[in-house]
Amino acid sequence: MNAVPSIPGWCRLALGLLWAAPWIHLGAVADHVEPEVSGRQMPRVAPTEPSLAPATFELRPGFRVEPVATEPLVVSPVAVAVDEQARAYVVEMRDYSERRPERLGRIRLLEDPDGDGQYDRATVFLDGLPWPTAITCWDGGVFLGVTPDILYAKDTDGDGIADVREVIFTGFASDYAPYETNRLNVQAMLNSFHWGLDHRIHGATSLSGGSVRLVDSPFTRRWRAAAGGAPSGSEAEGAVNLRGRDFSFDPRNLDLRAETGGGQHGMSFDDAGRKFVCANSDHLQLIAFNAEGRPPNPYVELPPARGSIAVDGPAATVYRRSPDEPWRVLRTRWRVAGLVPGPIEGGGRASGYFTGATGTTVYRGDAYGPDFAGDAFIGDAGGNLVHRKKLRPTTTGWLLAGERASDEQTSEFLASTDNWFRPVQFYNGPDGCLWVLDMYREVIEHPWSIPANLKARLDLDSGRDRGRIWRIVPNGFRARPDRRFVDPSRPADLVALLGDSNGWHRDTAARLLHQLQDPETVLPLRLQAANPTNRLARLHALTVLDGLGGLEVAALRQALEDPDPAVRRQGVRLAFASGERDLMPALANLAADPDPWVQLEVALGLESWPPAARIPPLVTLLQTGPELVRDVAVHAVRDGDGEVFRQLTTGSPAPLAQGEALRSLARAIGIRNDPGAVEAVIATLAARPGDGLAPALVAALGDGLRRAGTELVVADPTGSLDAVFRTALRQAREGTPALRADAVACLAQQPWDRIATEVGGWLASGSPEDQSLGVAAAGRYDLPASSALLVGMLPALSRNAQSEAVRLLLRRPATTRRLLLAAADGHVAASGFQVDQQNALRDHADVEIRELARRLFGEPPESRADVVTRFLPALNHSGDATRGAVLFQERCATCHRHRGEGVELGPDLDSVKSNGPEKLLVSILDPNREVPPQFTAWTAETRSGETYTGLLARESETSVTLRTAGGAETTLSRRDLAVWRPEGRSLMPEGLEADLTPEDLAALLSFLSPP
């Protein structure tokens, strides 16, 4: 069942929930007739003038909102950067949302001559820009994000107007060239330029990707030559693939590289340099580490580097104070009725949870006090609100978790009653306050998603002449007069500012020091790096010294011993990059650091060391680190896997926490298929047959060997592991469900004739759990005997076991033919094939299979719209929740989790409980009506003829990993793939309603609805 999808874009209005409307004409679902709409049905919403706007804000007690600048000084602001003179460069996206060809975007330069904190003077610094979205300061000018380019613009004669305008990088959204409005997504372009601790400018690529290159021009050649870089251009250096990745560049030498990312509009760093992003319906995500540019390990995948960290879920509840717009209400109703395409909002309301999250920013100012430092702020442009999350450390999952403050459980940090309030981005200002960029528009919505008859009644330009930048200030706040200016002519003062309590001052000072490259600052920077009382000064001084080439071994050694974990972490990163052998013992010791972020950095750096040096600290990390650290450490093991495995399994049984790491090692050893390492693992496990992990590790080793093209029986011709197989047999008969699954996977590493009788007994047992184990075991063999057993037992299997058996049999052409022939003979029911399987078989590449399928299944089934119409009466039944629980276990639990039961492959149904029965009904019956990208099915066909379909769990340069029903993952080497494609549909099969009545569906809906 599908959750509300991740519709592209930072401006996305909050998707509403479905309307349970008695006026729906059932026949209209199939007709797809878009209704006419009158002006009376869509009254206009009036704007609020800037002077009256503060009264529309409901804020957390103790805070208020003040204007930084309002129209006419600024209009349609989407990004801002303040330079060292406290001048604000504002990106005005006046051409939103459909006027890109007119190039109405511009940069406005704001000045505050009297220093009262409100800008009084505005100059058009640069205009003629198509959809500009990002900006940052450098060397008296600014870098601008203007898809497909990053520009540099500068005023050299002091009139406030740019007389330098040069393209530096190009190729963003290159798959969408030429860049007409109807091809380029207005809500999915590069954004959020930020200065990083690594003295680079970082940006978010968003969903548009691109193959990006440095422009080879006289301007860029002079620029690079001045920085000491080679004056060569993009033809010599090649383009950087940014599909699904973010980017960074050094503004001195224009070195561009990919960075781990994948969010949409909004990216930010905290004081420690940790990176946060958002997507419109996943409002708070952490980039735990940068996975780009690391040497590939063909045997072990790096774990995902990006994860959702909001405790209340990606599309968390929000508390809007503004009314729902009339056009949105109408569109929701039309979508429910099937009159127009698009996602169906759930729960009977048009708002109430995140679907338009934008601008995620970590507060790094000093005006609010320590209780707010490091909190994340996220806008919902459609909900007219600003949401806050407190970040707390955790040793599980992603090492950080975001949760509402205890006194904001049912309220927002800021919510406006004004529909025009559109918080699209934030900025940590020089005054220590958080600035809110309010685009201030009557309508913010992707124009592609507005039905034509509604769009005709809307003015998408309304508000193009309006806009505000607000500052959120605590009551009693008075800005210090020295907080708005940084003097680059006094480098010593810049060094002192590296320890300032306000993030804007630290970043500005670091940027200017990197720009100046003044050797006279090296000594004071070294003193700052040793500042005993200011951890932020030490942290920033280290990175600036690195950029100046003035970082000494003594400073690195001191950083590795620093009491602050953020400084130690940065020291680890710089020490590994330095390649200083004298630091290797200290780095190895930090494998046991009490801070998991330091351990993570050690794990990332160790992959560059030779095996003899990296094995001891990797063993320590695998013994003491949390899950994420262990997963990264396994990736760093490489050809030392056999020795690491031996050390981890020496002595007392390995802790269960190390089980997954040991499995990964055993699998990697099998894939690498080095005889010495394989023999060592076999000897270790053979000596410990009673270890509870032994069967699981044998299964992992065997799976790896199969991926290498061989079998465990070949590696163990003398039967050294027979005692482990006996342990596995006991576990398979008597163990817990988890142990039984591992045991069966272990037993299935033996020749078929040694396990066939046991498998047959499981399949014939009548127990759904035993039958599933038997299917899993038989499915591991590509033999006529094993497939014949599965086909022969199919009618006696439980629904779930039968479904899994069919899926396994359909992986290979030979077993597919056997299965279809059995169905044609009446031995197997045609209803056992899911609709998507039937459709795939009708179009199979094998002619015999294709003809068999068409004779067996006939014409495609009725349209999904007709099915929805047929089952709409289910909404009129109260439903038996007890019966619904049984149906959930039969038909949903292999892919969905609800009330603690089932597998989380598709959306966790607890997270969409507010969607209402109408939304759930449509999601069940028409799963392909709205398919979020993360739930799109992918198909892989191997060169040996096997076919796999599932969700893309992760991919790398060397492999892809699919997650299938039941939560199982299959990793395939890219070199073994003959076909790899997205299917453009949901993994959830159509036809779930087979054999169900409207009363049955009502029972399922009752069970899935909140109690």
CSV table of C-alpha atoms in Angstrom, one decimal, residues 50 53-55 57 59-60 62-70 74 77 80 82 86-88 110-112 114-120 363 366-368 377 386 413-414 421 423 425-438 467-481 483-484 502 504-505:
chain,number,residue,atom,x,y,z
A,50,PRO,CA,3.9,43.8,5.8
A,53,ALA,CA,1.7,40.5,8.9
A,54,PRO,CA,3.4,40.0,12.4
A,55,ALA,CA,-0.1,39.8,13.9
A,57,PHE,CA,2.1,34.7,13.3
A,59,LEU,CA,5.0,31.7,17.8
A,60,ARG,CA,6.5,29.7,20.6
A,62,GLY,CA,9.2,34.1,24.3
A,63,PHE,CA,9.8,34.9,20.6
A,64,ARG,CA,8.5,37.4,18.1
A,65,VAL,CA,9.0,38.2,14.4
A,66,GLU,CA,10.6,41.3,13.0
A,67,PRO,CA,11.1,42.4,9.3
A,68,VAL,CA,14.6,42.3,7.9
A,69,ALA,CA,13.3,43.5,4.5
A,70,THR,CA,9.9,43.5,2.8
A,74,VAL,CA,12.6,42.5,-1.9
A,77,PRO,CA,13.0,35.7,-2.1
A,80,VAL,CA,20.2,35.0,0.7
A,82,VAL,CA,25.3,38.3,3.7
A,86,ALA,CA,26.6,43.1,6.2
A,87,ARG,CA,25.2,43.6,2.7
A,88,ALA,CA,22.5,41.0,1.8
A,110,LEU,CA,20.3,45.2,0.2
A,111,GLU,CA,22.1,47.7,2.4
A,112,ASP,CA,21.5,49.0,5.9
A,114,ASP,CA,22.0,53.2,9.7
A,115,GLY,CA,22.8,49.7,11.1
A,116,ASP,CA,19.4,49.2,12.8
A,117,GLY,CA,19.0,45.7,11.5
A,118,GLN,CA,16.5,46.5,8.8
A,119,TYR,CA,17.6,47.1,5.2
A,120,ASP,CA,16.7,50.4,3.8
A,363,TYR,CA,20.3,26.9,14.0
A,366,ASP,CA,23.8,32.7,19.6
A,367,ALA,CA,20.7,34.9,20.2
A,368,TYR,CA,18.4,32.2,21.4
A,377,PHE,CA,14.2,24.2,11.6
A,386,VAL,CA,8.0,26.6,10.6
A,413,PHE,CA,7.6,26.9,16.6
A,414,LEU,CA,5.9,29.4,14.2
A,421,PHE,CA,3.2,33.1,4.1
A,423,PRO,CA,8.7,29.9,4.3
A,425,GLN,CA,14.4,28.8,3.1
A,426,PHE,CA,16.3,30.0,6.2
A,427,TYR,CA,19.5,31.7,7.0
A,428,ASN,CA,21.7,32.0,10.1
A,429,GLY,CA,22.1,35.7,10.2
A,430,PRO,CA,24.9,37.9,11.4
A,431,ASP,CA,22.7,39.1,14.2
A,432,GLY,CA,22.6,35.6,15.7
A,433,CYS,CA,19.0,35.1,14.7
A,434,LEU,CA,17.3,32.7,12.3
A,435,TRP,CA,16.1,34.5,9.2
A,436,VAL,CA,13.0,33.2,7.3
A,437,LEU,CA,12.7,33.7,3.6
A,438,ASP,CA,9.1,34.2,2.9
A,467,GLY,CA,8.1,39.1,-0.6
A,468,ARG,CA,9.6,39.3,2.9
A,469,ILE,CA,12.6,38.3,4.9
A,470,TRP,CA,11.8,37.9,8.6
A,471,ARG,CA,14.0,37.5,11.6
A,472,ILE,CA,12.8,35.4,14.6
A,473,VAL,CA,14.0,37.1,17.7
A,474,PRO,CA,13.7,36.4,21.4
A,475,ASN,CA,11.8,38.9,23.5
A,476,GLY,CA,14.1,41.6,24.8
A,477,PHE,CA,16.6,41.0,21.9
A,478,ARG,CA,18.9,43.9,21.1
A,479,ALA,CA,21.5,43.2,18.4
A,480,ARG,CA,25.1,44.2,19.3
A,481,PRO,CA,26.4,46.9,17.0
A,483,ARG,CA,27.8,41.8,15.1
A,484,ARG,CA,27.2,42.9,11.5
A,502,ASN,CA,27.7,33.0,16.2
A,504,TRP,CA,27.8,33.3,10.6
A,505,HIS,CA,30.9,35.1,12.0
